[in-house]
PDB file of C-alpha atoms in Angstrom:
ATOM      1  CA  UNK J   1      12.211 -82.688 -54.698  1.00  0.00           C
ATOM      2  CA  UNK J   2      11.734 -84.072 -51.222  1.00  0.00           C
ATOM      3  CA  UNK J   3      10.422 -87.547 -50.618  1.00  0.00           C
ATOM      4  CA  UNK J   4       6.712 -88.119 -50.138  1.00  0.00           C
ATOM      5  CA  UNK J   5       4.949 -88.469 -46.813  1.00  0.00           C
ATOM      6  CA  UNK J   6       1.827 -90.499 -47.463  1.00  0.00           C
ATOM      7  CA  UNK J   7       0.817 -91.192 -43.885  1.00  0.00           C
ATOM      8  CA  UNK J   8       1.250 -89.527 -40.533  1.00  0.00           C
ATOM      9  CA  UNK J   9      -0.384 -86.960 -38.318  1.00  0.00           C
ATOM     10  CA  UNK J  10      -0.524 -83.233 -38.477  1.00  0.00           C
ATOM     11  CA  UNK J  11       0.897 -81.072 -35.777  1.00  0.00           C
ATOM     12  CA  UNK J  12       0.725 -77.458 -34.702  1.00  0.00           C
ATOM     13  CA  UNK J  13       3.647 -75.015 -34.658  1.00  0.00           C
ATOM     14  CA  UNK J  14       5.263 -74.239 -31.318  1.00  0.00           C
ATOM     15  CA  UNK J  15       3.694 -71.526 -29.188  1.00  0.00           C
ATOM     16  CA  UNK J  16       5.116 -68.081 -29.637  1.00  0.00           C
ATOM     17  CA  UNK J  17       6.189 -65.751 -26.885  1.00  0.00           C
ATOM     18  CA  UNK J  18       2.817 -63.997 -26.860  1.00  0.00           C
ATOM     19  CA  UNK J  19       0.061 -65.363 -24.695  1.00  0.00           C
ATOM     20  CA  UNK J  20      -2.288 -66.309 -27.526  1.00  0.00           C
ATOM     21  CA  UNK J  21      -6.053 -66.226 -26.952  1.00  0.00           C
ATOM     22  CA  UNK J  22      -8.043 -64.609 -24.167  1.00  0.00           C
ATOM     23  CA  UNK J  23      -6.562 -61.240 -25.079  1.00  0.00           C
ATOM     24  CA  UNK J  24      -6.666 -58.695 -22.264  1.00  0.00           C
ATOM     25  CA  UNK J  25      -5.624 -55.049 -22.023  1.00  0.00           C
ATOM     26  CA  UNK J  26      -2.241 -54.309 -20.417  1.00  0.00           C
ATOM     27  CA  UNK J  27      -2.450 -53.576 -16.722  1.00  0.00           C
ATOM     28  CA  UNK J  28      -5.873 -55.138 -16.257  1.00  0.00           C
ATOM     29  CA  UNK J  29      -4.487 -57.833 -13.972  1.00  0.00           C
ATOM     30  CA  UNK J  30      -3.405 -55.333 -11.342  1.00  0.00           C
ATOM     31  CA  UNK J  31      -7.031 -54.195 -11.120  1.00  0.00           C
ATOM     32  CA  UNK J  32      -8.248 -57.687 -10.266  1.00  0.00           C
ATOM     33  CA  UNK J  33      -9.653 -58.683 -13.665  1.00  0.00           C
ATOM     34  CA  UNK J  34     -13.147 -57.783 -12.466  1.00  0.00           C
ATOM     35  CA  UNK J  35     -14.414 -57.383 -16.035  1.00  0.00           C
ATOM     36  CA  UNK J  36     -13.146 -60.761 -17.249  1.00  0.00           C
ATOM     37  CA  UNK J  37     -14.343 -64.330 -16.916  1.00  0.00           C
ATOM     38  CA  UNK J  38     -12.209 -65.101 -13.865  1.00  0.00           C
ATOM     39  CA  UNK J  39     -11.030 -62.868 -11.083  1.00  0.00           C
ATOM     40  CA  UNK J  40      -7.225 -62.814 -10.935  1.00  0.00           C
ATOM     41  CA  UNK J  41      -5.679 -60.983  -8.027  1.00  0.00           C
ATOM     42  CA  UNK J  42      -2.146 -59.989  -7.118  1.00  0.00           C
ATOM     43  CA  UNK J  43      -2.189 -62.733  -4.491  1.00  0.00           C
ATOM     44  CA  UNK J  44      -3.149 -65.292  -7.149  1.00  0.00           C
ATOM     45  CA  UNK J  45      -0.274 -64.118  -9.323  1.00  0.00           C
ATOM     46  CA  UNK J  46       2.135 -64.369  -6.391  1.00  0.00           C
ATOM     47  CA  UNK J  47       1.047 -67.974  -5.869  1.00  0.00           C
ATOM     48  CA  UNK J  48       1.634 -68.733  -9.559  1.00  0.00           C
ATOM     49  CA  UNK J  49       5.095 -67.164  -9.443  1.00  0.00           C
ATOM     50  CA  UNK J  50       6.020 -69.076  -6.318  1.00  0.00           C
ATOM     51  CA  UNK J  51       4.844 -72.441  -7.588  1.00  0.00           C
ATOM     52  CA  UNK J  52       6.472 -72.232 -11.033  1.00  0.00           C
ATOM     53  CA  UNK J  53       9.724 -71.102  -9.397  1.00  0.00           C
ATOM     54  CA  UNK J  54       9.782 -73.913  -6.849  1.00  0.00           C
ATOM     55  CA  UNK J  55       8.855 -76.602  -9.355  1.00  0.00           C
ATOM     56  CA  UNK J  56      10.508 -75.484 -12.599  1.00  0.00           C
ATOM     57  CA  UNK J  57      13.018 -72.821 -11.577  1.00  0.00           C
ATOM     58  CA  UNK J  58      11.288 -70.262 -13.818  1.00  0.00           C
ATOM     59  CA  UNK J  59      11.419 -66.712 -12.489  1.00  0.00           C
ATOM     60  CA  UNK J  60       8.330 -64.922 -13.816  1.00  0.00           C
ATOM     61  CA  UNK J  61       8.710 -61.160 -14.073  1.00  0.00           C
ATOM     62  CA  UNK J  62       6.116 -58.958 -12.337  1.00  0.00           C
ATOM     63  CA  UNK J  63       4.933 -57.749 -15.732  1.00  0.00           C
ATOM     64  CA  UNK J  64       3.803 -61.225 -16.842  1.00  0.00           C
ATOM     65  CA  UNK J  65       0.355 -61.101 -15.199  1.00  0.00           C
ATOM     66  CA  UNK J  66      -1.446 -60.697 -18.517  1.00  0.00           C
ATOM     67  CA  UNK J  67       0.358 -63.671 -20.044  1.00  0.00           C
ATOM     68  CA  UNK J  68      -0.338 -65.844 -16.996  1.00  0.00           C
ATOM     69  CA  UNK J  69      -4.052 -65.035 -17.082  1.00  0.00           C
ATOM     70  CA  UNK J  70      -4.233 -65.750 -20.801  1.00  0.00           C
ATOM     71  CA  UNK J  71      -2.580 -69.140 -20.560  1.00  0.00           C
ATOM     72  CA  UNK J  72      -4.060 -70.411 -17.298  1.00  0.00           C
ATOM     73  CA  UNK J  73      -7.630 -69.321 -18.029  1.00  0.00           C
ATOM     74  CA  UNK J  74      -7.748 -72.258 -20.449  1.00  0.00           C
ATOM     75  CA  UNK J  75      -6.885 -74.633 -17.631  1.00  0.00           C
ATOM     76  CA  UNK J  76      -9.638 -73.144 -15.447  1.00  0.00           C
ATOM     77  CA  UNK J  77     -12.170 -73.839 -18.187  1.00  0.00           C
ATOM     78  CA  UNK J  78     -10.790 -77.354 -18.719  1.00  0.00           C
ATOM     79  CA  UNK J  79     -10.982 -78.250 -15.026  1.00  0.00           C
ATOM     80  CA  UNK J  80     -14.313 -76.526 -14.408  1.00  0.00           C
ATOM     81  CA  UNK J  81     -13.202 -74.528 -11.377  1.00  0.00           C
ATOM     82  CA  UNK J  82     -14.734 -71.122 -10.777  1.00  0.00           C
ATOM     83  CA  UNK J  83     -11.739 -69.023  -9.763  1.00  0.00           C
ATOM     84  CA  UNK J  84      -7.971 -68.802  -9.937  1.00  0.00           C
ATOM     85  CA  UNK J  85      -7.831 -69.365  -6.200  1.00  0.00           C
ATOM     86  CA  UNK J  86      -9.653 -72.697  -6.573  1.00  0.00           C
ATOM     87  CA  UNK J  87      -7.459 -73.682  -9.498  1.00  0.00           C
ATOM     88  CA  UNK J  88      -4.285 -72.931  -7.571  1.00  0.00           C
ATOM     89  CA  UNK J  89      -5.615 -74.958  -4.642  1.00  0.00           C
ATOM     90  CA  UNK J  90      -5.901 -77.882  -7.079  1.00  0.00           C
ATOM     91  CA  UNK J  91      -2.356 -77.419  -8.394  1.00  0.00           C
ATOM     92  CA  UNK J  92      -0.854 -76.985  -4.934  1.00  0.00           C
ATOM     93  CA  UNK J  93      -2.688 -80.091  -3.674  1.00  0.00           C
ATOM     94  CA  UNK J  94      -0.209 -82.186  -5.645  1.00  0.00           C
ATOM     95  CA  UNK J  95      -2.471 -83.341  -8.494  1.00  0.00           C
ATOM     96  CA  UNK J  96       0.352 -84.576 -10.742  1.00  0.00           C
ATOM     97  CA  UNK J  97      -1.649 -84.388 -13.954  1.00  0.00           C
ATOM     98  CA  UNK J  98      -2.648 -80.795 -13.323  1.00  0.00           C
ATOM     99  CA  UNK J  99       0.824 -79.797 -12.149  1.00  0.00           C
ATOM    100  CA  UNK J 100       2.128 -81.042 -15.499  1.00  0.00           C
ATOM    101  CA  UNK J 101      -0.602 -79.141 -17.379  1.00  0.00           C
ATOM    102  CA  UNK J 102       0.157 -76.002 -15.335  1.00  0.00           C
ATOM    103  CA  UNK J 103       3.859 -76.148 -16.209  1.00  0.00           C
ATOM    104  CA  UNK J 104       3.087 -76.912 -19.858  1.00  0.00           C
ATOM    105  CA  UNK J 105       0.801 -73.879 -20.043  1.00  0.00           C
ATOM    106  CA  UNK J 106       3.432 -71.485 -18.697  1.00  0.00           C
ATOM    107  CA  UNK J 107       6.400 -72.840 -20.625  1.00  0.00           C
ATOM    108  CA  UNK J 108       7.455 -70.702 -23.583  1.00  0.00           C
ATOM    109  CA  UNK J 109       8.517 -72.664 -26.654  1.00  0.00           C
ATOM    110  CA  UNK J 110      10.106 -70.652 -29.420  1.00  0.00           C
ATOM    111  CA  UNK J 111      12.404 -72.539 -31.746  1.00  0.00           C
ATOM    112  CA  UNK J 112      13.268 -73.187 -35.395  1.00  0.00           C
ATOM    113  CA  UNK J 113      15.554 -75.330 -37.505  1.00  0.00           C
ATOM    114  CA  UNK J 114      19.216 -74.254 -37.450  1.00  0.00           C
ATOM    115  CA  UNK J 115      18.580 -71.327 -35.127  1.00  0.00           C
ATOM    116  CA  UNK J 116      21.908 -69.609 -34.374  1.00  0.00           C
ATOM    117  CA  UNK J 117      23.649 -71.366 -37.300  1.00  0.00           C
ATOM    118  CA  UNK J 118      27.186 -70.680 -36.076  1.00  0.00           C
ATOM    119  CA  UNK J 119      26.689 -73.389 -33.450  1.00  0.00           C
ATOM    120  CA  UNK J 120      26.005 -76.010 -36.102  1.00  0.00           C
ATOM    121  CA  UNK J 121      28.988 -74.916 -38.181  1.00  0.00           C
ATOM    122  CA  UNK J 122      31.234 -75.307 -35.138  1.00  0.00           C
ATOM    123  CA  UNK J 123      29.662 -78.664 -34.269  1.00  0.00           C
ATOM    124  CA  UNK J 124      30.367 -79.960 -37.794  1.00  0.00           C
ATOM    125  CA  UNK J 125      33.918 -78.614 -37.664  1.00  0.00           C
ATOM    126  CA  UNK J 126      34.661 -80.331 -34.360  1.00  0.00           C
ATOM    127  CA  UNK J 127      33.196 -83.631 -35.543  1.00  0.00           C
ATOM    128  CA  UNK J 128      35.311 -83.583 -38.696  1.00  0.00           C
ATOM    129  CA  UNK J 129      38.440 -82.839 -36.668  1.00  0.00           C
ATOM    130  CA  UNK J 130      38.105 -86.197 -34.926  1.00  0.00           C
ATOM    131  CA  UNK J 131      37.283 -88.821 -37.572  1.00  0.00           C
ATOM    132  CA  UNK J 132      38.397 -91.525 -35.160  1.00  0.00           C
ATOM    133  CA  UNK J 133      35.263 -91.050 -33.061  1.00  0.00           C
ATOM    134  CA  UNK J 134      33.154 -94.192 -32.933  1.00  0.00           C
ATOM    135  CA  UNK J 135      30.302 -92.744 -30.899  1.00  0.00           C
ATOM    136  CA  UNK J 136      29.143 -89.190 -30.238  1.00  0.00           C
ATOM    137  CA  UNK J 137      26.669 -88.354 -27.475  1.00  0.00           C
ATOM    138  CA  UNK J 138      24.831 -85.026 -27.547  1.00  0.00           C
ATOM    139  CA  UNK J 139      22.223 -83.509 -25.255  1.00  0.00           C
ATOM    140  CA  UNK J 140      19.638 -80.922 -26.283  1.00  0.00           C
ATOM    141  CA  UNK J 141      18.288 -79.972 -22.870  1.00  0.00           C
ATOM    142  CA  UNK J 142      15.481 -77.646 -23.995  1.00  0.00           C
ATOM    143  CA  UNK J 143      14.416 -79.447 -27.136  1.00  0.00           C
ATOM    144  CA  UNK J 144      10.925 -77.959 -27.465  1.00  0.00           C
ATOM    145  CA  UNK J 145       9.149 -79.341 -30.557  1.00  0.00           C
ATOM    146  CA  UNK J 146      12.285 -80.977 -31.931  1.00  0.00           C
ATOM    147  CA  UNK J 147      13.735 -78.530 -34.416  1.00  0.00           C
ATOM    148  CA  UNK J 148      16.958 -78.170 -32.433  1.00  0.00           C
ATOM    149  CA  UNK J 149      17.741 -81.873 -31.865  1.00  0.00           C
ATOM    150  CA  UNK J 150      16.872 -82.708 -35.472  1.00  0.00           C
ATOM    151  CA  UNK J 151      19.163 -79.884 -36.654  1.00  0.00           C
ATOM    152  CA  UNK J 152      21.897 -81.377 -34.472  1.00  0.00           C
ATOM    153  CA  UNK J 153      21.202 -84.829 -35.906  1.00  0.00           C
ATOM    154  CA  UNK J 154      21.384 -83.631 -39.522  1.00  0.00           C
ATOM    155  CA  UNK J 155      24.671 -81.857 -38.826  1.00  0.00           C
ATOM    156  CA  UNK J 156      26.185 -84.874 -37.087  1.00  0.00           C
ATOM    157  CA  UNK J 157      25.076 -87.464 -39.650  1.00  0.00           C
ATOM    158  CA  UNK J 158      26.504 -85.299 -42.429  1.00  0.00           C
ATOM    159  CA  UNK J 159      29.828 -84.635 -40.675  1.00  0.00           C
ATOM    160  CA  UNK J 160      30.608 -88.018 -39.136  1.00  0.00           C
ATOM    161  CA  UNK J 161      32.452 -90.699 -41.114  1.00  0.00           C
ATOM    162  CA  UNK J 162      30.669 -93.867 -42.159  1.00  0.00           C
ATOM    163  CA  UNK J 163      30.387 -96.306 -39.287  1.00  0.00           C
ATOM    164  CA  UNK J 164      30.394 -93.695 -36.541  1.00  0.00           C
ATOM    165  CA  UNK J 165      27.372 -93.564 -34.275  1.00  0.00           C
ATOM    166  CA  UNK J 166      25.508 -90.607 -32.837  1.00  0.00           C
ATOM    167  CA  UNK J 167      22.980 -90.525 -30.024  1.00  0.00           C
ATOM    168  CA  UNK J 168      21.013 -87.389 -29.196  1.00  0.00           C
ATOM    169  CA  UNK J 169      19.037 -87.006 -25.993  1.00  0.00           C
ATOM    170  CA  UNK J 170      16.294 -84.391 -26.408  1.00  0.00           C
ATOM    171  CA  UNK J 171      14.684 -83.279 -23.152  1.00  0.00           C
ATOM    172  CA  UNK J 172      12.150 -80.676 -22.147  1.00  0.00           C
ATOM    173  CA  UNK J 173       9.895 -80.005 -19.182  1.00  0.00           C
ATOM    174  CA  UNK J 174       6.832 -79.588 -21.451  1.00  0.00           C
ATOM    175  CA  UNK J 175       5.270 -82.949 -22.362  1.00  0.00           C
ATOM    176  CA  UNK J 176       3.134 -81.419 -25.126  1.00  0.00           C
ATOM    177  CA  UNK J 177       6.105 -80.244 -27.166  1.00  0.00           C
ATOM    178  CA  UNK J 178       7.942 -83.529 -26.604  1.00  0.00           C
ATOM    179  CA  UNK J 179       5.062 -85.357 -28.243  1.00  0.00           C
ATOM    180  CA  UNK J 180       5.203 -83.115 -31.283  1.00  0.00           C
ATOM    181  CA  UNK J 181       8.968 -83.497 -31.482  1.00  0.00           C
ATOM    182  CA  UNK J 182       8.687 -87.273 -31.389  1.00  0.00           C
ATOM    183  CA  UNK J 183       6.196 -87.143 -34.278  1.00  0.00           C
ATOM    184  CA  UNK J 184       8.646 -85.070 -36.316  1.00  0.00           C
ATOM    185  CA  UNK J 185       5.923 -83.407 -38.400  1.00  0.00           C
ATOM    186  CA  UNK J 186       6.262 -79.714 -39.305  1.00  0.00           C
ATOM    187  CA  UNK J 187       4.617 -77.124 -41.559  1.00  0.00           C
ATOM    188  CA  UNK J 188       6.167 -77.076 -45.015  1.00  0.00           C
ATOM    189  CA  UNK J 189       7.069 -73.406 -44.576  1.00  0.00           C
ATOM    190  CA  UNK J 190       9.902 -74.609 -42.304  1.00  0.00           C
ATOM    191  CA  UNK J 191      11.790 -75.988 -45.327  1.00  0.00           C
ATOM    192  CA  UNK J 192      13.570 -72.723 -46.264  1.00  0.00           C
ATOM    193  CA  UNK J 193      15.288 -72.796 -42.853  1.00  0.00           C
ATOM    194  CA  UNK J 194      16.842 -76.181 -43.657  1.00  0.00           C
ATOM    195  CA  UNK J 195      19.945 -76.334 -45.905  1.00  0.00           C
ATOM    196  CA  UNK J 196      18.925 -77.556 -49.338  1.00  0.00           C
ATOM    197  CA  UNK J 197      21.137 -80.708 -49.325  1.00  0.00           C
ATOM    198  CA  UNK J 198      19.411 -81.877 -46.142  1.00  0.00           C
ATOM    199  CA  UNK J 199      15.839 -81.470 -47.421  1.00  0.00           C
ATOM    200  CA  UNK J 200      15.849 -84.446 -49.773  1.00  0.00           C
ATOM    201  CA  UNK J 201      17.991 -86.648 -47.557  1.00  0.00           C
ATOM    202  CA  UNK J 202      16.132 -86.177 -44.290  1.00  0.00           C
ATOM    203  CA  UNK J 203      12.505 -85.178 -45.050  1.00  0.00           C
ATOM    204  CA  UNK J 204       9.328 -86.492 -46.628  1.00  0.00           C
ATOM    205  CA  UNK J 205       6.781 -84.087 -48.110  1.00  0.00           C
ATOM    206  CA  UNK J 206       3.120 -84.684 -47.339  1.00  0.00           C
ATOM    207  CA  UNK J 207       0.445 -85.466 -49.909  1.00  0.00           C
ATOM    208  CA  UNK J 208      -3.325 -85.604 -49.681  1.00  0.00           C
ATOM    209  CA  UNK J 209      -4.466 -84.981 -46.116  1.00  0.00           C
ATOM    210  CA  UNK J 210      -0.822 -84.336 -45.177  1.00  0.00           C
ATOM    211  CA  UNK J 211      -0.267 -81.695 -47.844  1.00  0.00           C
ATOM    212  CA  UNK J 212       1.413 -78.633 -46.371  1.00  0.00           C
ATOM    213  CA  UNK J 213       3.498 -80.682 -43.947  1.00  0.00           C
ATOM    214  CA  UNK J 214       6.903 -82.357 -43.914  1.00  0.00           C
ATOM    215  CA  UNK J 215       8.111 -85.233 -41.764  1.00  0.00           C
ATOM    216  CA  UNK J 216      11.604 -86.276 -40.743  1.00  0.00           C
ATOM    217  CA  UNK J 217      12.784 -89.587 -42.175  1.00  0.00           C
ATOM    218  CA  UNK J 218      13.553 -92.624 -40.049  1.00  0.00           C
ATOM    219  CA  UNK J 219      17.316 -92.106 -40.479  1.00  0.00           C
ATOM    220  CA  UNK J 220      16.941 -88.944 -38.444  1.00  0.00           C
ATOM    221  CA  UNK J 221      14.296 -90.124 -36.008  1.00  0.00           C
ATOM    222  CA  UNK J 222      16.232 -93.154 -34.816  1.00  0.00           C
ATOM    223  CA  UNK J 223      19.176 -91.132 -33.479  1.00  0.00           C
ATOM    224  CA  UNK J 224      17.018 -88.781 -31.362  1.00  0.00           C
ATOM    225  CA  UNK J 225      15.364 -89.853 -28.106  1.00  0.00           C
ATOM    226  CA  UNK J 226      12.794 -87.551 -26.525  1.00  0.00           C
ATOM    227  CA  UNK J 227      12.378 -87.610 -22.745  1.00  0.00           C
ATOM    228  CA  UNK J 228      10.794 -85.321 -20.163  1.00  0.00           C
ATOM    229  CA  UNK J 229      13.300 -83.751 -17.797  1.00  0.00           C
ATOM    230  CA  UNK J 230      12.950 -80.952 -15.303  1.00  0.00           C
ATOM    231  CA  UNK J 231      16.388 -79.418 -14.841  1.00  0.00           C
ATOM    232  CA  UNK J 232      15.522 -78.966 -11.165  1.00  0.00           C
ATOM    233  CA  UNK J 233      14.953 -82.705 -10.639  1.00  0.00           C
ATOM    234  CA  UNK J 234      17.149 -84.131  -7.913  1.00  0.00           C
ATOM    235  CA  UNK J 235      18.292 -86.944 -10.180  1.00  0.00           C
ATOM    236  CA  UNK J 236      19.081 -86.674 -13.875  1.00  0.00           C
ATOM    237  CA  UNK J 237      18.518 -90.069 -15.539  1.00  0.00           C
ATOM    238  CA  UNK J 238      21.436 -89.994 -17.976  1.00  0.00           C
ATOM    239  CA  UNK J 239      24.578 -92.061 -17.580  1.00  0.00           C
ATOM    240  CA  UNK J 240      28.020 -91.182 -18.821  1.00  0.00           C
ATOM    241  CA  UNK J 241      29.077 -87.856 -20.267  1.00  0.00           C
ATOM    242  CA  UNK J 242      28.099 -85.843 -23.339  1.00  0.00           C
ATOM    243  CA  UNK J 243      30.483 -84.642 -26.021  1.00  0.00           C
ATOM    244  CA  UNK J 244      28.259 -81.630 -26.746  1.00  0.00           C
ATOM    245  CA  UNK J 245      25.448 -80.015 -24.778  1.00  0.00           C
ATOM    246  CA  UNK J 246      23.003 -77.500 -26.219  1.00  0.00           C
ATOM    247  CA  UNK J 247      21.451 -75.469 -23.397  1.00  0.00           C
ATOM    248  CA  UNK J 248      20.271 -72.482 -25.375  1.00  0.00           C
ATOM    249  CA  UNK J 249      17.854 -69.802 -24.205  1.00  0.00           C
ATOM    250  CA  UNK J 250      17.239 -71.614 -20.930  1.00  0.00           C
ATOM    251  CA  UNK J 251      19.215 -69.604 -18.390  1.00  0.00           C
ATOM    252  CA  UNK J 252      17.281 -66.434 -19.213  1.00  0.00           C
ATOM    253  CA  UNK J 253      14.276 -67.901 -17.372  1.00  0.00           C
ATOM    254  CA  UNK J 254      16.229 -68.682 -14.191  1.00  0.00           C
ATOM    255  CA  UNK J 255      17.478 -66.387 -11.468  1.00  0.00           C
ATOM    256  CA  UNK J 256      21.192 -66.325 -10.666  1.00  0.00           C
ATOM    257  CA  UNK J 257      21.227 -69.009  -7.923  1.00  0.00           C
ATOM    258  CA  UNK J 258      19.226 -71.408 -10.108  1.00  0.00           C
ATOM    259  CA  UNK J 259      21.489 -70.738 -13.081  1.00  0.00           C
ATOM    260  CA  UNK J 260      24.584 -71.572 -11.079  1.00  0.00           C
ATOM    261  CA  UNK J 261      23.052 -74.733  -9.650  1.00  0.00           C
ATOM    262  CA  UNK J 262      22.038 -76.009 -13.100  1.00  0.00           C
ATOM    263  CA  UNK J 263      25.368 -75.069 -14.671  1.00  0.00           C
ATOM    264  CA  UNK J 264      27.271 -76.891 -11.945  1.00  0.00           C
ATOM    265  CA  UNK J 265      25.297 -80.062 -12.696  1.00  0.00           C
ATOM    266  CA  UNK J 266      25.812 -79.619 -16.433  1.00  0.00           C
ATOM    267  CA  UNK J 267      29.551 -79.372 -15.834  1.00  0.00           C
ATOM    268  CA  UNK J 268      29.435 -82.838 -14.277  1.00  0.00           C
ATOM    269  CA  UNK J 269      27.899 -84.484 -17.349  1.00  0.00           C
ATOM    270  CA  UNK J 270      29.984 -82.699 -19.995  1.00  0.00           C
ATOM    271  CA  UNK J 271      33.030 -84.549 -21.317  1.00  0.00           C
ATOM    272  CA  UNK J 272      36.332 -82.843 -20.394  1.00  0.00           C
ATOM    273  CA  UNK J 273      36.899 -82.079 -24.084  1.00  0.00           C
ATOM    274  CA  UNK J 274      33.251 -81.248 -24.773  1.00  0.00           C
ATOM    275  CA  UNK J 275      31.464 -78.028 -25.662  1.00  0.00           C
ATOM    276  CA  UNK J 276      28.480 -76.258 -24.143  1.00  0.00           C
ATOM    277  CA  UNK J 277      26.369 -74.069 -26.448  1.00  0.00           C
ATOM    278  CA  UNK J 278      24.162 -71.339 -24.935  1.00  0.00           C
ATOM    279  CA  UNK J 279      21.780 -68.779 -26.415  1.00  0.00           C
ATOM    280  CA  UNK J 280      22.755 -65.577 -28.197  1.00  0.00           C
ATOM    281  CA  UNK J 281      21.543 -63.417 -25.291  1.00  0.00           C
ATOM    282  CA  UNK J 282      23.185 -65.511 -22.576  1.00  0.00           C
ATOM    283  CA  UNK J 283      26.567 -65.267 -20.919  1.00  0.00           C
ATOM    284  CA  UNK J 284      28.275 -67.456 -18.354  1.00  0.00           C
ATOM    285  CA  UNK J 285      30.551 -64.779 -16.947  1.00  0.00           C
ATOM    286  CA  UNK J 286      29.121 -65.497 -13.499  1.00  0.00           C
ATOM    287  CA  UNK J 287      30.180 -69.148 -13.821  1.00  0.00           C
ATOM    288  CA  UNK J 288      33.835 -68.573 -14.678  1.00  0.00           C
ATOM    289  CA  UNK J 289      34.944 -71.145 -12.130  1.00  0.00           C
ATOM    290  CA  UNK J 290      33.119 -73.800 -14.174  1.00  0.00           C
ATOM    291  CA  UNK J 291      33.405 -72.702 -17.813  1.00  0.00           C
ATOM    292  CA  UNK J 292      35.680 -70.715 -20.093  1.00  0.00           C
ATOM    293  CA  UNK J 293      34.729 -68.993 -23.344  1.00  0.00           C
ATOM    294  CA  UNK J 294      35.990 -70.743 -26.465  1.00  0.00           C
ATOM    295  CA  UNK J 295      33.784 -69.230 -29.171  1.00  0.00           C
ATOM    296  CA  UNK J 296      30.651 -67.221 -29.851  1.00  0.00           C
ATOM    297  CA  UNK J 297      28.267 -68.268 -27.037  1.00  0.00           C
ATOM    298  CA  UNK J 298      30.294 -71.478 -26.796  1.00  0.00           C
ATOM    299  CA  UNK J 299      32.003 -72.726 -23.655  1.00  0.00           C
ATOM    300  CA  UNK J 300      34.338 -75.466 -22.496  1.00  0.00           C
ATOM    301  CA  UNK J 301      35.034 -76.770 -19.030  1.00  0.00           C
ATOM    302  CA  UNK J 302      37.642 -74.868 -17.083  1.00  0.00           C
ATOM    303  CA  UNK J 303      40.473 -77.260 -16.351  1.00  0.00           C
TER     304      UNK J 303
END
């Protein structure tokens, strides 16, 4: 039986890959959306694609017009503008608050506890191979709502010997998901994805108004730090090097030049003996000068 969460706030699950509300028929965008609340032209979509690429490195496919309308129409209603053209004028004017909201709206966040479990098995194995470690530094560079960094934290705290320290930096470009990750509150239906021994040790179960939710315990929360980071930022604020970096399901949103630029910077902050974990559908064959394969979607620096 898990511990009891008597206080705290509820949260919503991460957005799925679908656009959500404001459902529209496929192909309607190419016709100018004349039958919908806001007119959305091909030129508007081109402006969206250009701005999100320049500011977040995300390469939106031509077929994403429906998704873009669905997600940004909410921002048009929130700001009170009358057209996509006016809204994009606002974003391109440099309004920092709206630029952040624009990026948040178009960022896809799909995650779960212990997704791609072979990575966590390898992480635990490597940590146990070096019991002399006094401090382990890990970066989750697309942390979303926190399931990944907390999965890393559970694995590390279980594998490391008593007295060893672990610090996990959890970053994402989306400030909304970072807030939910910092809260550490999740629907109770996430429990089956968490190994049974970890449920009692690391989670509290909600009661009363919190029934149906779980919350991570302080032991877990204190080793994870959530920060906003755009991988395209000129300066990354971290110091030192990481023993492990999780950069999973990130490269699929970048074009080849952006991928190589980000991977080159990652190579500079990875410890010479460290590991880089990427997503199940990603490969770094185009970055062979930087990384070598050393496991299933796992890479080490090329010496």
